[in-house]
Coordinates of C-alpha atoms in Angstrom, one line a residue:
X1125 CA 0.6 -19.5 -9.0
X1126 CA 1.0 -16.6 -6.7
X1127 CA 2.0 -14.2 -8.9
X1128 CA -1.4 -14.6 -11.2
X1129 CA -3.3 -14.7 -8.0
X1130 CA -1.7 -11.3 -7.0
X1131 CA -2.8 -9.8 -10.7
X1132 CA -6.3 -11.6 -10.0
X1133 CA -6.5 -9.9 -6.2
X1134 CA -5.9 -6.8 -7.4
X1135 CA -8.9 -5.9 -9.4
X1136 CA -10.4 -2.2 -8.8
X1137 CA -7.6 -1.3 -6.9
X1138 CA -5.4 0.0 -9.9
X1139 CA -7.0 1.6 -12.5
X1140 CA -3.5 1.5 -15.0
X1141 CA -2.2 -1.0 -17.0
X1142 CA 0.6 -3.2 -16.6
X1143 CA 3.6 -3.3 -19.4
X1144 CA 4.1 -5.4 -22.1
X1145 CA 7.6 -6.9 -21.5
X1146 CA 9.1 -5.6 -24.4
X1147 CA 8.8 -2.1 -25.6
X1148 CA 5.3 -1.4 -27.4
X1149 CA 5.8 1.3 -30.1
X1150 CA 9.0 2.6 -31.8
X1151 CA 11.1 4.9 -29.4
X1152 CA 12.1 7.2 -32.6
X1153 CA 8.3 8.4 -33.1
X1154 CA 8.1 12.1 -32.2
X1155 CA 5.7 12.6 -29.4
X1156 CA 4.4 15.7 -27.8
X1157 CA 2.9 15.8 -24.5
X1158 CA 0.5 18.7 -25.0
X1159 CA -1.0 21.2 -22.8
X1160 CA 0.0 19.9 -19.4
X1161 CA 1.1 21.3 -16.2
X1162 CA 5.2 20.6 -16.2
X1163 CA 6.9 20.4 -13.5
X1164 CA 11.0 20.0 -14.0
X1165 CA 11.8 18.1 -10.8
X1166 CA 15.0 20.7 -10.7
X1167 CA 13.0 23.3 -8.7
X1168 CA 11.9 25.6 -11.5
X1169 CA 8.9 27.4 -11.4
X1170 CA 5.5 24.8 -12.9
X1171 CA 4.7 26.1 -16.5
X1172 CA 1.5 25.4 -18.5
X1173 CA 3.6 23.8 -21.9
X1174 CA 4.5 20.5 -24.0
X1175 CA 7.4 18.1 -24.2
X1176 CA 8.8 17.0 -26.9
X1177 CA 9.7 13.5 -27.1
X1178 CA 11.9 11.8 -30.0
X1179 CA 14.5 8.6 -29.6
X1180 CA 13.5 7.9 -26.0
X1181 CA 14.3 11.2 -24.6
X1182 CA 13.0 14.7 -24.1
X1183 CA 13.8 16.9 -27.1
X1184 CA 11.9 19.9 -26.0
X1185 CA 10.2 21.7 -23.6
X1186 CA 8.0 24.4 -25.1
X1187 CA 5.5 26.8 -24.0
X1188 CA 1.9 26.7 -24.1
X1189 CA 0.8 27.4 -27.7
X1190 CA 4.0 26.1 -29.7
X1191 CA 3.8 24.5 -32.8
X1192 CA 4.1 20.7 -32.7
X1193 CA 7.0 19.3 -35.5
X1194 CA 5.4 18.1 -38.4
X1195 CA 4.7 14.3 -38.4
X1196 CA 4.8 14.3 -34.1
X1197 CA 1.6 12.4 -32.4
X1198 CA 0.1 14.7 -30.0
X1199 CA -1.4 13.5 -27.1
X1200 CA -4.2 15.8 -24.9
X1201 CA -2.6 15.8 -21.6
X1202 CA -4.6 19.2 -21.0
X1203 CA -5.5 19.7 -16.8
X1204 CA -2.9 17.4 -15.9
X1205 CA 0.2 17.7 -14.3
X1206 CA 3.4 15.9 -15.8
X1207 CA 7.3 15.5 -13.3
X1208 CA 9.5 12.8 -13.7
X1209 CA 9.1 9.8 -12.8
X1210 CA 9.9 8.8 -9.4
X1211 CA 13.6 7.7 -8.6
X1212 CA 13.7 4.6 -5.7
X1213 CA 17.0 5.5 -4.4
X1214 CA 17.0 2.8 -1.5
X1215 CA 15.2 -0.4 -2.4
X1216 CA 15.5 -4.7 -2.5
X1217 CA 13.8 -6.8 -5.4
X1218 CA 12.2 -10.4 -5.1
X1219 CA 13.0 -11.5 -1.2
X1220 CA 9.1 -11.1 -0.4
X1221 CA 6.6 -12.4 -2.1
X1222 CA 2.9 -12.4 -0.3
X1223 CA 3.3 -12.8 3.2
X1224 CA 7.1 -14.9 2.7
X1225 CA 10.3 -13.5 2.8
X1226 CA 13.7 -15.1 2.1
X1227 CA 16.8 -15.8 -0.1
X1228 CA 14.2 -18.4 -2.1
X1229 CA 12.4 -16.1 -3.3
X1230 CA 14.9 -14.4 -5.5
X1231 CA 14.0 -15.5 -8.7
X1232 CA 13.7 -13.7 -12.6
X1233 CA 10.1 -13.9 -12.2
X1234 CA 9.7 -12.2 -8.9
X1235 CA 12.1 -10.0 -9.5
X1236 CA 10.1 -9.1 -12.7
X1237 CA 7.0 -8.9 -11.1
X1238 CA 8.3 -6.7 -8.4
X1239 CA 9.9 -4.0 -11.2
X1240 CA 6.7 -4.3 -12.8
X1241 CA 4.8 -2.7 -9.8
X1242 CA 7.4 -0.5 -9.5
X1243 CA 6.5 0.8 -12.8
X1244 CA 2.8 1.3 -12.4
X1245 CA 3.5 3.0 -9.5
X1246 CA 5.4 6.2 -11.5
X1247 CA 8.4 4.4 -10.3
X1248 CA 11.3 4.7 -13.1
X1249 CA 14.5 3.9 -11.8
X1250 CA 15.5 0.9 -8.7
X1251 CA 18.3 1.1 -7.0
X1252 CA 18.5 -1.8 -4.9
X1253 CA 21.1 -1.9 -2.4
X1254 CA 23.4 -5.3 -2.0
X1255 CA 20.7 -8.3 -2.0
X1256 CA 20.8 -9.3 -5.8
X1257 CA 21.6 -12.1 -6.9
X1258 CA 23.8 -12.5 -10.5
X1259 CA 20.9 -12.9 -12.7
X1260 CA 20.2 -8.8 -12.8
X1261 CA 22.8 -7.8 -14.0
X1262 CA 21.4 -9.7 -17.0
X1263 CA 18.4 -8.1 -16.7
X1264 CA 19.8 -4.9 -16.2
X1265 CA 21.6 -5.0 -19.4
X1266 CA 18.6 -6.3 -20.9
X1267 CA 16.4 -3.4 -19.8
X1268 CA 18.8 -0.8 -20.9
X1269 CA 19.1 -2.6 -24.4
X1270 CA 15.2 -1.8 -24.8
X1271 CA 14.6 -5.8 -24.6
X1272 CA 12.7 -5.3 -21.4
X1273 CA 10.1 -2.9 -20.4
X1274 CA 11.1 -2.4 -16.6
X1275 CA 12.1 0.7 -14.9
X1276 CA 15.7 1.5 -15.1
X1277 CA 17.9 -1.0 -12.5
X1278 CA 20.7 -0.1 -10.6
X1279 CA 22.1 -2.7 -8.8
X1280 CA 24.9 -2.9 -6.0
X1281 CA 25.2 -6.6 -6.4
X1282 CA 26.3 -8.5 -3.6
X1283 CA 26.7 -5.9 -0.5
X1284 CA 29.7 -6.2 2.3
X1285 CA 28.4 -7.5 5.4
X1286 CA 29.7 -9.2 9.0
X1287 CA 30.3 -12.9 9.7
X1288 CA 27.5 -13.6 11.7
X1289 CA 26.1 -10.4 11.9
X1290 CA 24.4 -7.6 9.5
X1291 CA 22.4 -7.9 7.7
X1292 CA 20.5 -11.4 8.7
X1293 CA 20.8 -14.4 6.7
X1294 CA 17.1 -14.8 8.2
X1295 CA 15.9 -11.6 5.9
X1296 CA 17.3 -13.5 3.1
X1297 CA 20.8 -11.8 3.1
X1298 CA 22.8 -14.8 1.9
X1299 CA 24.1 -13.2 -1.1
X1300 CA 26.5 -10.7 1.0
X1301 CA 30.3 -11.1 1.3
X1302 CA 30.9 -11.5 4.5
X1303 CA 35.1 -11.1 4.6
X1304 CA 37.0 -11.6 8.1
X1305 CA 39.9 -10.4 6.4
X1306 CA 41.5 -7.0 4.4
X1307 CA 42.7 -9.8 1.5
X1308 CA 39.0 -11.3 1.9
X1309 CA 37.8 -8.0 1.2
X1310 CA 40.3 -7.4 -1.7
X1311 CA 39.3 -11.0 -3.2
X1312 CA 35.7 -10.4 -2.8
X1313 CA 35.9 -7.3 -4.7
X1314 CA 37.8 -8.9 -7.5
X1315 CA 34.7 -10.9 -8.0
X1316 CA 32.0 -7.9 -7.1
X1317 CA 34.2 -6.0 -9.9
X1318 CA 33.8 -8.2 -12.4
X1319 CA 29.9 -8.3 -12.8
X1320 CA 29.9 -4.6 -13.5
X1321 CA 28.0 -3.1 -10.2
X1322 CA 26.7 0.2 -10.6
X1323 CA 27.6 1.0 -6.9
X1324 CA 28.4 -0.3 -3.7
X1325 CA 26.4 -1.4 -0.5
X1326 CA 28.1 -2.1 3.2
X1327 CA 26.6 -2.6 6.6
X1328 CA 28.6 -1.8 9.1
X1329 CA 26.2 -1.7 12.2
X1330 CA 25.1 -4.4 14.6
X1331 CA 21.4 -4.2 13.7
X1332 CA 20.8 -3.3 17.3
X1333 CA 21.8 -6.9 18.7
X1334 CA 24.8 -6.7 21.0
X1335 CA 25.3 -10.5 20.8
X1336 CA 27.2 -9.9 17.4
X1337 CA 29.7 -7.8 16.6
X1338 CA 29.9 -4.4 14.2
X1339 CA 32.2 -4.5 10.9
X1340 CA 35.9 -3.5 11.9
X1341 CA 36.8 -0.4 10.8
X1342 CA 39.8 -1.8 8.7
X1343 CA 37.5 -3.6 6.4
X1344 CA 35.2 -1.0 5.3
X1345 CA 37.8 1.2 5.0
X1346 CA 39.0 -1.6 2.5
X1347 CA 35.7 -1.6 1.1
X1348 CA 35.8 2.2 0.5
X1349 CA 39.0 2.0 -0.9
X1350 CA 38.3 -0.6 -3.5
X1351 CA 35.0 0.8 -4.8
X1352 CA 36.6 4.4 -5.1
X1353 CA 39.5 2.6 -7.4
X1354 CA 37.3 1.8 -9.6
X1355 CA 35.2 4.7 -9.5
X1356 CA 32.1 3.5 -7.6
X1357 CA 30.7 5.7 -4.7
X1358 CA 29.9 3.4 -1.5
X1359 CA 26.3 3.4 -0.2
X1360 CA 26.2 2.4 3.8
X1361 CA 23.8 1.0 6.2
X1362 CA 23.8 3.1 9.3
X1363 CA 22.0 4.0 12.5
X1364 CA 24.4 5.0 14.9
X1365 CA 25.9 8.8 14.3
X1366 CA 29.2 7.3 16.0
X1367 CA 29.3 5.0 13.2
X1368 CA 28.5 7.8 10.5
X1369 CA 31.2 10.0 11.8
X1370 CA 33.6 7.3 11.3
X1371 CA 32.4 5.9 8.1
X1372 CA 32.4 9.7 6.9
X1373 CA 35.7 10.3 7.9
X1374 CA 36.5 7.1 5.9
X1375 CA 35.1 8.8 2.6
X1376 CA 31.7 6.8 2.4
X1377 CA 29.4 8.7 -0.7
X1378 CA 25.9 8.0 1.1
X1379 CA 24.4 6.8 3.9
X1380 CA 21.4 4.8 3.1
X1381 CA 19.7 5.3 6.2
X1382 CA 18.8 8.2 9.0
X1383 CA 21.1 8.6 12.1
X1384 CA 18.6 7.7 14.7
X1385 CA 20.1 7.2 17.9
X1386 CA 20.7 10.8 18.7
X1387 CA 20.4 14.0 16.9
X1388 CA 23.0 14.9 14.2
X1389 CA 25.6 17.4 15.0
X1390 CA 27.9 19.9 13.6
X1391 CA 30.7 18.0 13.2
X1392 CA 28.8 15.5 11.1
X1393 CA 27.4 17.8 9.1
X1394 CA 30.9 19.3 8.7
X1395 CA 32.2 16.4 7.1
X1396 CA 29.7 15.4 5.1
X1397 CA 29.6 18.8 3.8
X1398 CA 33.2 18.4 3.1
X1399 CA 33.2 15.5 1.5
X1400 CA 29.9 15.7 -0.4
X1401 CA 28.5 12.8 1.2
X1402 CA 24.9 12.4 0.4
X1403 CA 21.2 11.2 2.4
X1404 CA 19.0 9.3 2.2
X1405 CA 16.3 8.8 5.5
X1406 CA 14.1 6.2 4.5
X1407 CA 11.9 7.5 7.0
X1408 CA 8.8 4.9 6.2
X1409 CA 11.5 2.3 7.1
X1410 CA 10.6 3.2 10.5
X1411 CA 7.1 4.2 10.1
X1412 CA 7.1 0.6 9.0
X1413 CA 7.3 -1.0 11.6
X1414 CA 3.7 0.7 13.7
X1415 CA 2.1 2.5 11.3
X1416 CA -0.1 -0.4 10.1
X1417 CA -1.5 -0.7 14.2
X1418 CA -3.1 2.7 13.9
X1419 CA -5.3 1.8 10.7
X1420 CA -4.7 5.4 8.6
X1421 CA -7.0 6.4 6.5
X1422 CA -4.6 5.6 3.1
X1423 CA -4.4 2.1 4.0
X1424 CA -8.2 1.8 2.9
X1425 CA -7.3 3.4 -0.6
X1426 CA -7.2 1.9 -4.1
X1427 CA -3.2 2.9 -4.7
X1428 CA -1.7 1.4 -1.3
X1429 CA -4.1 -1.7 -1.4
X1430 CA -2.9 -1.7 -5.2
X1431 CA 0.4 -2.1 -4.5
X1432 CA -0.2 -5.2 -1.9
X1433 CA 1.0 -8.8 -2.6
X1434 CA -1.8 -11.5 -1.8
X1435 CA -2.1 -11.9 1.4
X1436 CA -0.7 -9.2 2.8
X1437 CA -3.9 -6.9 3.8
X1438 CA -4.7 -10.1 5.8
X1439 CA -1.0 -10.4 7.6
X1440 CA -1.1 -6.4 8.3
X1441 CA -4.0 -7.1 10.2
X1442 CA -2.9 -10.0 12.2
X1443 CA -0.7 -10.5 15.1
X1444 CA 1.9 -11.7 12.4
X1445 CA 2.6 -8.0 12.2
X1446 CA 4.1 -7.0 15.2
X1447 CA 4.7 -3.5 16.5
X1448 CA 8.4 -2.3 17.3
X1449 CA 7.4 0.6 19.9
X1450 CA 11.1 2.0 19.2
X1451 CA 10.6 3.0 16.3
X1452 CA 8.2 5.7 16.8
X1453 CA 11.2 7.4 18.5
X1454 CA 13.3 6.5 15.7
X1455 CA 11.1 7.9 13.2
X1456 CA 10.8 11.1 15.4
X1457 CA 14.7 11.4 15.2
X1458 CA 15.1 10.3 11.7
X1459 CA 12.5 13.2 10.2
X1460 CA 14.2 16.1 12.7
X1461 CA 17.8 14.7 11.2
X1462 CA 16.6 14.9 7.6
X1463 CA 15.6 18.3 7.8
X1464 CA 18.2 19.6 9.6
X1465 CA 20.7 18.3 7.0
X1466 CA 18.7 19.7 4.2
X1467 CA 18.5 23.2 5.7
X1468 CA 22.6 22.8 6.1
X1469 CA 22.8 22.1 2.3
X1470 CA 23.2 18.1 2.3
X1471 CA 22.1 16.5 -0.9
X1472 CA 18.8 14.6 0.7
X1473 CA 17.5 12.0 -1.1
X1474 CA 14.2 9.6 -1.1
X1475 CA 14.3 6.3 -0.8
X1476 CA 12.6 3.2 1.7
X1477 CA 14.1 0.3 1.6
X1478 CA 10.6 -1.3 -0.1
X1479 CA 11.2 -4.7 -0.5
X1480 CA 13.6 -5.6 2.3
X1481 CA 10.4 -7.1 4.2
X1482 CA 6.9 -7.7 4.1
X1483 CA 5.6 -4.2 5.7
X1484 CA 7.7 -2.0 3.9
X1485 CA 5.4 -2.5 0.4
X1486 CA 7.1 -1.5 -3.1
X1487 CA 5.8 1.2 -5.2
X1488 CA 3.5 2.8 -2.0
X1489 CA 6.3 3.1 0.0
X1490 CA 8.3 5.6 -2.3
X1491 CA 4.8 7.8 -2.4
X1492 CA 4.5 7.6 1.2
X1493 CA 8.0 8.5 1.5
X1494 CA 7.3 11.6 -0.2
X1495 CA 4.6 12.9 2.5
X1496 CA 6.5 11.9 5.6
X1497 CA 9.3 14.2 3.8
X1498 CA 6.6 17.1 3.9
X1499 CA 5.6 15.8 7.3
X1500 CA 9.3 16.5 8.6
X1501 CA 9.3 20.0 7.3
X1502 CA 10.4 19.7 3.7
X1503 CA 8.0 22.0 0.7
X1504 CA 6.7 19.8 -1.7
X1505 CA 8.8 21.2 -4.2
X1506 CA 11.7 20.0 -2.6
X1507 CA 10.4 16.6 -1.5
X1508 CA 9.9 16.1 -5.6
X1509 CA 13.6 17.1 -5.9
X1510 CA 14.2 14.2 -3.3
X1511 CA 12.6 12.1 -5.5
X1512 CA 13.9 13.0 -8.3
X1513 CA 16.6 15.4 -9.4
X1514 CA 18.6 15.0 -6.4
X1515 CA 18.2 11.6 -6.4
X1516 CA 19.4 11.3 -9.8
X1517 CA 22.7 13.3 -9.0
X1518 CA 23.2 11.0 -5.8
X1519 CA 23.1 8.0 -7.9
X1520 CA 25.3 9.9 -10.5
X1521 CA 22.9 9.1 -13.2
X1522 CA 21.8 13.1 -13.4
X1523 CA 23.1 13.5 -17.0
X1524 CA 20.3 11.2 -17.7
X1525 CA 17.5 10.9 -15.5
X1526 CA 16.2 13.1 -13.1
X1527 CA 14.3 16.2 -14.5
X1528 CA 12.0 17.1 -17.5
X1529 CA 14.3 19.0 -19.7
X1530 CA 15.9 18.9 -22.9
X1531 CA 18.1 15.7 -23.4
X1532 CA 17.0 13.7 -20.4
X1533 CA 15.4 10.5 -20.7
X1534 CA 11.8 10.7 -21.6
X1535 CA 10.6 9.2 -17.9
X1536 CA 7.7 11.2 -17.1
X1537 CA 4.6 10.5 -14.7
X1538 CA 1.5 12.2 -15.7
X1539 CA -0.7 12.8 -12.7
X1540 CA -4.5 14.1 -12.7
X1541 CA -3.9 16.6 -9.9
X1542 CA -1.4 18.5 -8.7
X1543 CA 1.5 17.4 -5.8
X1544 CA 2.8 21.1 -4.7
X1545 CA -0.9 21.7 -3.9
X1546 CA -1.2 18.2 -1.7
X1547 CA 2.2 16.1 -2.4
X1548 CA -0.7 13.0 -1.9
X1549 CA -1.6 13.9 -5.5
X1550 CA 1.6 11.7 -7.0
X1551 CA -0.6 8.6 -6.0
X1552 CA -3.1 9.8 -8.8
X1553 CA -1.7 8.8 -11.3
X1554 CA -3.1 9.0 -15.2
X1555 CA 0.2 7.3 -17.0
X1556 CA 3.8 6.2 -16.8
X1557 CA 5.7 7.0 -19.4
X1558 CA 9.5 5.0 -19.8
X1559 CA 12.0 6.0 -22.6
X1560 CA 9.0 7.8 -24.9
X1561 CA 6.8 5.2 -24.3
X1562 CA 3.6 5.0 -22.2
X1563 CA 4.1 1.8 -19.9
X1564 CA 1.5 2.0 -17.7
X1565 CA -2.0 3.8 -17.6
X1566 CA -3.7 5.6 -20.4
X1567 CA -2.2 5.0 -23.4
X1568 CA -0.1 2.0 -22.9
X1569 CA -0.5 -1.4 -24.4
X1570 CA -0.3 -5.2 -22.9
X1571 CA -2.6 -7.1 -20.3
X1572 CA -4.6 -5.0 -17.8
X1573 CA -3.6 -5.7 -13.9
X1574 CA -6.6 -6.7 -12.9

């Protein structure tokens, strides 16, 4: 099968282990992470200290030198640096697998297997944007149950696309709603509605190709109107900053791409300013698509060639992969637009869209995202902000997940070097650590990846 060929493949490349699928030690054992280098993910200034961990969550953050509670395990994490976990704020489960891509893919087990590398890659929530099919919400409910040892899911369900247009049934899009209609859009919701999403996806561009036609404005204003009924915020495709303004001034929560055909402009950033409407770039999107054509350095290391499904090294080395020159000038214009909304005080988020195709590879991609942030002008600091906190309050799932302090969920990466000196350093990663529990790396429990 490919899946244990991918585990087999893999040896060397990741020195951490993979989960159990269900949880391996009791999530009410008092933990203390002791000694390490913390930081919050909410900006604060790093402080040498220990977390507390009891009943999945963070009970504590102490100094250096505090007195563990009586009873707690203590585990050395001294000359390490702990943040949260990683937060995948754009990303698609089980339509590749190796070098395939499509709807057939889709299953429990690649979907599984996908999450999985998520998680050893420090990743500790998915949000995956409009491609699922019914079977996670399942497994979402499973997962937050404690019945599954996966990173947390979030899950737009089936997303609102155009008849014959975005996104392509060819990516393996065939999940989408496609409605001609306001009532189609009304009847489709009825049934979106009903499995519980945790937000909303829509596609409202032409994907580039002027042979089809772009959503009409009436029915993703529908669309917008439905999801903010029943209190979900609206996550939308775009490329086009025509298409942003409108979609802005139609009270969309967050685009899920970078404006890329021109530079953004005041009165953009005036309304999303307005009306708190959040970003995220997914800048390696672009990079994506030529990157692999210029042989960096990274793709010869352990973590990326970790993170590959069989088959995949070979295809990024073939013609198979095939360069889209326009995106280097999209990826130019994507990095200057992320910036410049950060500077005007735009919530600005990380995520990749990992997952969507073969190139854009899960569990790297979020890491890499994090240096092309830093690349575009972004402090480390804040691009672990991206990743994490202000991720978390994009998502609305802040009140849980996000940042290392007291009553947040206990998802918490433990790196053996530090990102605000080289934000590369999230790649070196010790141990995961999901709902009190060490998942991957040192420390956790169930078959090695390799």
């Amino acid at each position: 099968m490919r899946i244990h060929k991918l585990l087999a493949a893999m040896a060397g490349a990741v020195s951490f282990a993979m989960a159990a699928p269900a949880m391996a030690q009791p999530a009410s054992q008092v933990t203390v992470l002791q000694g390490g280098r913390i930081i919050d993910g909410n900006g604060g200034a790093p402080m040498d200290g220990d977390i507390v961990i009891r009943d999945g969550h963070i009970a504590a953050v102490q100094a250096k030198g505090a007195q563990p509670p009586a009873g707690a395990k203590v585990v050395d994490v001294r000359g390490k640096t702990l943040m949260p976990a990683l937060i995948a704020g754009h990303a698609h489960l089980g339509i590749t697998d190796g070098t395939t891509s499509g709807a057939a893919n889709i299953t429990e087990a690649n979907v599984t297997r996908q999450l999985q590398k998520y998680m050893r890659h420090g990743i500790g929530t998915v949000a995956v944007f409009g491609t699922d099919h019914d079977f996670i919400f399942k497994m979402r409910d499973d997962q937050r149950a404690g019945k599954l040892t996966l990173p947390t899911i979030l899950t737009a369900g089936h997303g609102f696309g155009v008849k014959d247009g975005a996104p392509p049934i060819a990516m393996g899009m065939d999940q989408v709603y496609r409605p001609t209609t306001v009532a189609a859009v009304r009847e489709d919701f009825k049934k979106l509605v009903a499995l519980k999403p945790d937000l909303v996806k829509v596609w409202v561009d032409d994907f580039g190709d002027k042979k089809t036609s772009k959503m009409a404005p009436a029915l993703y204003r529908e669309v917008i109107q439905q999801a903010h009924r029943h209190g979900l915020k609206v996550a939308a495709h775009v490329y086009y900053l025509e298409d942003a303004k409108r979609l802005a001034r139609d009270g969309v929560d967050l685009f899920g791409h970078s404006v890329r055909d021109k530079p953004v402009d005041d009165e953009l950033i005036g309304l999303m300013k307005q009306k708190n409407i959040a970003y995220i770039p997914t800048l390696d999107l672009d990079e994506a698509f030529f990157v692999y054509a210029d042989k960096p350095d990274w793709m010869e290391q352990p973590f990326f060639k970790g993170a590959l499904d069989q088959g995949v090294w070979e295809w990024l080395n073939s013609p198979n992969y095939k360069v889209k020159e326009v995106s280097k000038k999209d990826l130019a214009v994507a990095k200057a637009n992320a910036l410049a909304l950060h500077k005007a005080g735009i919530k600005v988020g990380l995520g990749t869209d990992s997952g969507a195709t073969i190139p854009r590879i899960q569990g790297f991609a979020e890491h890499r995202e994090l240096e092309l942030l830093t690349i575009a002008g972004f402090t480390p600091m804040q691009a672990l902000q991206a990743g994490t906190s202000v991720n978390a309050a994009i998502l609305g799932i802040d009140k849980e997940r996000g940042a290392l302090v007291a009553g947040k969920q206990a998802d918490i990466l433990v790196l053996d070097a530090n990102p605000l000196d080289d934000i590369r350093n999230t790649r070196k990663i010790h141990a995961v650590w999901l709902r009190g529990v060490p998942v991957a790396g040192e420390g956790s429990t169930g078959a090695a990846a390799r």
